[in-house]
Amino acid sequence: MAFDMSKFGGGRWVKTHQNNVHTHGSLEPVLTILDVRGFELRDLFLIGINDNCGSIVLPTRPRAEEAAAALEPAYETRVHLMGRRDGEDVWATDYTRRALDGTTPSAFITDLTLKDGRQVLKDGRWVH
């Protein structure tokens, strides 16, 4: 028996859609990509801040692998056992958007230079 994904619904920051689909963040573009690529939108929890990177939590490994296949090659993906919840395995597909040249740049800010030319972040660390 697979994990019941409806247990992820109902949270303050979680949006519930039809077919037991739950999202945390602004992820409609990812849902659209999955849908257009033929992935059945049901029984999943999509987590992310934006559509550049995140995780899709799914009840079975085959569904996680199907999600990864639907996102490739636009996203770099990784399928893994996320853990166990209520005695059932929970699988995840992590995804990171690829650049046009095929590389996967960091989805987080690592360098920041102000308009006056002063660099305040370098390699993810504050510059003093």
PDB file of C-alpha atoms in Angstrom:
ATOM      1  CA  MET A   1       0.000   0.000   0.000  1.00  0.00           C
ATOM      2  CA  ALA A   2       1.367   3.434  -0.942  1.00  0.00           C
ATOM      3  CA  PHE A   3       1.495   6.450   1.345  1.00  0.00           C
ATOM      4  CA  ASP A   4      -1.658   8.622   1.296  1.00  0.00           C
ATOM      5  CA  MET A   5      -0.480  11.978  -0.083  1.00  0.00           C
ATOM      6  CA  SER A   6      -3.572  13.785   1.284  1.00  0.00           C
ATOM      7  CA  LYS A   7      -1.766  13.860   4.642  1.00  0.00           C
ATOM      8  CA  PHE A   8       0.393  16.676   3.229  1.00  0.00           C
ATOM      9  CA  GLY A   9      -2.688  18.830   2.537  1.00  0.00           C
ATOM     10  CA  GLY A  10      -4.359  21.233   4.898  1.00  0.00           C
ATOM     11  CA  GLY A  11      -1.277  23.126   6.053  1.00  0.00           C
ATOM     12  CA  ARG A  12      -1.293  26.903   6.294  1.00  0.00           C
ATOM     13  CA  TRP A  13       1.133  27.350   3.381  1.00  0.00           C
ATOM     14  CA  VAL A  14       0.017  24.346   1.336  1.00  0.00           C
ATOM     15  CA  LYS A  15      -2.368  24.818  -1.588  1.00  0.00           C
ATOM     16  CA  THR A  16      -4.595  21.838  -2.389  1.00  0.00           C
ATOM     17  CA  HIS A  17      -5.550  21.152  -6.011  1.00  0.00           C
ATOM     18  CA  GLN A  18      -7.769  18.496  -7.555  1.00  0.00           C
ATOM     19  CA  ASN A  19      -6.713  14.820  -7.669  1.00  0.00           C
ATOM     20  CA  ASN A  20      -4.859  14.921  -4.325  1.00  0.00           C
ATOM     21  CA  VAL A  21      -2.195  17.341  -5.620  1.00  0.00           C
ATOM     22  CA  HIS A  22      -0.653  19.658  -3.026  1.00  0.00           C
ATOM     23  CA  THR A  23       1.849  22.472  -3.590  1.00  0.00           C
ATOM     24  CA  HIS A  24       4.006  24.642  -1.357  1.00  0.00           C
ATOM     25  CA  GLY A  25       5.257  27.688  -3.260  1.00  0.00           C
ATOM     26  CA  SER A  26       4.575  29.223  -6.666  1.00  0.00           C
ATOM     27  CA  LEU A  27       4.895  26.068  -8.731  1.00  0.00           C
ATOM     28  CA  GLU A  28       2.236  26.229 -11.430  1.00  0.00           C
ATOM     29  CA  PRO A  29       4.911  26.274 -14.202  1.00  0.00           C
ATOM     30  CA  VAL A  30       6.273  22.929 -12.956  1.00  0.00           C
ATOM     31  CA  LEU A  31       2.764  21.454 -12.844  1.00  0.00           C
ATOM     32  CA  THR A  32       2.221  22.661 -16.418  1.00  0.00           C
ATOM     33  CA  ILE A  33       5.472  21.059 -17.618  1.00  0.00           C
ATOM     34  CA  LEU A  34       4.544  17.764 -15.968  1.00  0.00           C
ATOM     35  CA  ASP A  35       1.063  17.861 -17.475  1.00  0.00           C
ATOM     36  CA  VAL A  36       2.238  18.759 -20.992  1.00  0.00           C
ATOM     37  CA  ARG A  37       4.861  15.992 -20.874  1.00  0.00           C
ATOM     38  CA  GLY A  38       2.140  13.419 -20.056  1.00  0.00           C
ATOM     39  CA  PHE A  39       2.731  12.936 -16.327  1.00  0.00           C
ATOM     40  CA  GLU A  40      -0.585  12.259 -14.596  1.00  0.00           C
ATOM     41  CA  LEU A  41      -1.169  15.000 -12.017  1.00  0.00           C
ATOM     42  CA  ARG A  42      -2.440  13.018  -9.033  1.00  0.00           C
ATOM     43  CA  ASP A  43      -1.243  12.017  -5.581  1.00  0.00           C
ATOM     44  CA  LEU A  44       1.768  14.296  -5.165  1.00  0.00           C
ATOM     45  CA  PHE A  45       3.216  17.050  -3.005  1.00  0.00           C
ATOM     46  CA  LEU A  46       5.286  19.638  -4.895  1.00  0.00           C
ATOM     47  CA  ILE A  47       7.658  21.681  -2.729  1.00  0.00           C
ATOM     48  CA  GLY A  48       9.709  24.691  -3.826  1.00  0.00           C
ATOM     49  CA  ILE A  49      10.052  28.440  -3.597  1.00  0.00           C
ATOM     50  CA  ASN A  50       9.868  28.922  -7.353  1.00  0.00           C
ATOM     51  CA  ASP A  51      10.039  26.845 -10.518  1.00  0.00           C
ATOM     52  CA  ASN A  52      13.861  26.728 -10.609  1.00  0.00           C
ATOM     53  CA  CYS A  53      14.325  23.972  -8.040  1.00  0.00           C
ATOM     54  CA  GLY A  54      12.391  21.860  -5.592  1.00  0.00           C
ATOM     55  CA  SER A  55      11.109  18.387  -4.842  1.00  0.00           C
ATOM     56  CA  ILE A  56       8.110  16.342  -5.856  1.00  0.00           C
ATOM     57  CA  VAL A  57       7.080  13.957  -3.091  1.00  0.00           C
ATOM     58  CA  LEU A  58       5.353  10.834  -4.399  1.00  0.00           C
ATOM     59  CA  PRO A  59       4.015   7.614  -2.871  1.00  0.00           C
ATOM     60  CA  THR A  60       5.971   5.138  -5.036  1.00  0.00           C
ATOM     61  CA  ARG A  61       9.338   4.853  -6.765  1.00  0.00           C
ATOM     62  CA  PRO A  62       7.813   4.255 -10.232  1.00  0.00           C
ATOM     63  CA  ARG A  63       5.835   7.530  -9.950  1.00  0.00           C
ATOM     64  CA  ALA A  64       8.991   9.364  -8.858  1.00  0.00           C
ATOM     65  CA  GLU A  65      10.869   7.977 -11.859  1.00  0.00           C
ATOM     66  CA  GLU A  66       8.008   8.983 -14.186  1.00  0.00           C
ATOM     67  CA  ALA A  67       8.143  12.534 -12.805  1.00  0.00           C
ATOM     68  CA  ALA A  68      11.912  12.663 -13.389  1.00  0.00           C
ATOM     69  CA  ALA A  69      11.476  11.464 -16.978  1.00  0.00           C
ATOM     70  CA  ALA A  70       8.808  14.127 -17.596  1.00  0.00           C
ATOM     71  CA  LEU A  71      11.106  16.922 -16.354  1.00  0.00           C
ATOM     72  CA  GLU A  72      14.222  15.879 -18.279  1.00  0.00           C
ATOM     73  CA  PRO A  73      16.048  17.440 -20.120  1.00  0.00           C
ATOM     74  CA  ALA A  74      14.825  20.876 -18.979  1.00  0.00           C
ATOM     75  CA  TYR A  75      15.653  19.960 -15.380  1.00  0.00           C
ATOM     76  CA  GLU A  76      18.385  17.899 -13.766  1.00  0.00           C
ATOM     77  CA  THR A  77      16.595  15.339 -11.591  1.00  0.00           C
ATOM     78  CA  ARG A  78      17.385  12.883  -8.813  1.00  0.00           C
ATOM     79  CA  VAL A  79      15.022  10.183  -7.531  1.00  0.00           C
ATOM     80  CA  HIS A  80      15.533   9.021  -3.955  1.00  0.00           C
ATOM     81  CA  LEU A  81      13.800   7.462  -0.993  1.00  0.00           C
ATOM     82  CA  MET A  82      12.837  10.477   1.078  1.00  0.00           C
ATOM     83  CA  GLY A  83      12.046   8.364   4.121  1.00  0.00           C
ATOM     84  CA  ARG A  84       9.221   6.566   5.848  1.00  0.00           C
ATOM     85  CA  ARG A  85       6.060   8.148   7.169  1.00  0.00           C
ATOM     86  CA  ASP A  86       3.308   6.272   8.979  1.00  0.00           C
ATOM     87  CA  GLY A  87       5.089   2.999   8.131  1.00  0.00           C
ATOM     88  CA  GLU A  88       5.108   3.636   4.357  1.00  0.00           C
ATOM     89  CA  ASP A  89       7.959   4.619   2.027  1.00  0.00           C
ATOM     90  CA  VAL A  90       7.814   8.136   0.621  1.00  0.00           C
ATOM     91  CA  TRP A  91       9.786   8.879  -2.577  1.00  0.00           C
ATOM     92  CA  ALA A  92      10.979  12.184  -4.001  1.00  0.00           C
ATOM     93  CA  THR A  93      12.154  13.599  -7.288  1.00  0.00           C
ATOM     94  CA  ASP A  94      14.467  16.575  -6.739  1.00  0.00           C
ATOM     95  CA  TYR A  95      14.754  18.936  -9.703  1.00  0.00           C
ATOM     96  CA  THR A  96      16.963  21.869 -10.708  1.00  0.00           C
ATOM     97  CA  ARG A  97      16.426  23.873 -13.899  1.00  0.00           C
ATOM     98  CA  ARG A  98      19.149  23.517 -16.522  1.00  0.00           C
ATOM     99  CA  ALA A  99      20.586  26.506 -18.380  1.00  0.00           C
ATOM    100  CA  LEU A 100      20.397  26.518 -22.186  1.00  0.00           C
ATOM    101  CA  ASP A 101      23.936  25.126 -22.373  1.00  0.00           C
ATOM    102  CA  GLY A 102      22.878  22.109 -20.261  1.00  0.00           C
ATOM    103  CA  THR A 103      24.591  23.155 -17.045  1.00  0.00           C
ATOM    104  CA  THR A 104      22.712  23.477 -13.753  1.00  0.00           C
ATOM    105  CA  PRO A 105      23.643  26.744 -12.063  1.00  0.00           C
ATOM    106  CA  SER A 106      22.955  27.242  -8.380  1.00  0.00           C
ATOM    107  CA  ALA A 107      19.362  28.232  -7.681  1.00  0.00           C
ATOM    108  CA  PHE A 108      20.495  30.333  -4.720  1.00  0.00           C
ATOM    109  CA  ILE A 109      22.274  33.685  -4.594  1.00  0.00           C
ATOM    110  CA  THR A 110      26.020  33.151  -4.269  1.00  0.00           C
ATOM    111  CA  ASP A 111      27.377  36.531  -5.391  1.00  0.00           C
ATOM    112  CA  LEU A 112      25.841  39.967  -4.934  1.00  0.00           C
ATOM    113  CA  THR A 113      27.274  43.324  -5.996  1.00  0.00           C
ATOM    114  CA  LEU A 114      25.487  46.580  -5.176  1.00  0.00           C
ATOM    115  CA  LYS A 115      24.887  49.330  -7.747  1.00  0.00           C
ATOM    116  CA  ASP A 116      27.807  51.319  -6.325  1.00  0.00           C
ATOM    117  CA  GLY A 117      30.116  48.404  -7.228  1.00  0.00           C
ATOM    118  CA  ARG A 118      30.611  47.129  -3.683  1.00  0.00           C
ATOM    119  CA  GLN A 119      30.475  43.315  -3.483  1.00  0.00           C
ATOM    120  CA  VAL A 120      28.547  42.159  -0.395  1.00  0.00           C
ATOM    121  CA  LEU A 121      28.281  38.406  -1.125  1.00  0.00           C
ATOM    122  CA  LYS A 122      31.009  36.254  -2.654  1.00  0.00           C
ATOM    123  CA  ASP A 123      30.800  32.458  -2.973  1.00  0.00           C
ATOM    124  CA  GLY A 124      27.728  32.515  -0.725  1.00  0.00           C
ATOM    125  CA  ARG A 125      29.482  34.352   2.121  1.00  0.00           C
ATOM    126  CA  TRP A 126      29.084  37.946   3.325  1.00  0.00           C
ATOM    127  CA  VAL A 127      32.039  40.178   2.471  1.00  0.00           C
ATOM    128  CA  HIS A 128      33.012  42.609   5.243  1.00  0.00           C
TER     129      HIS A 128
END
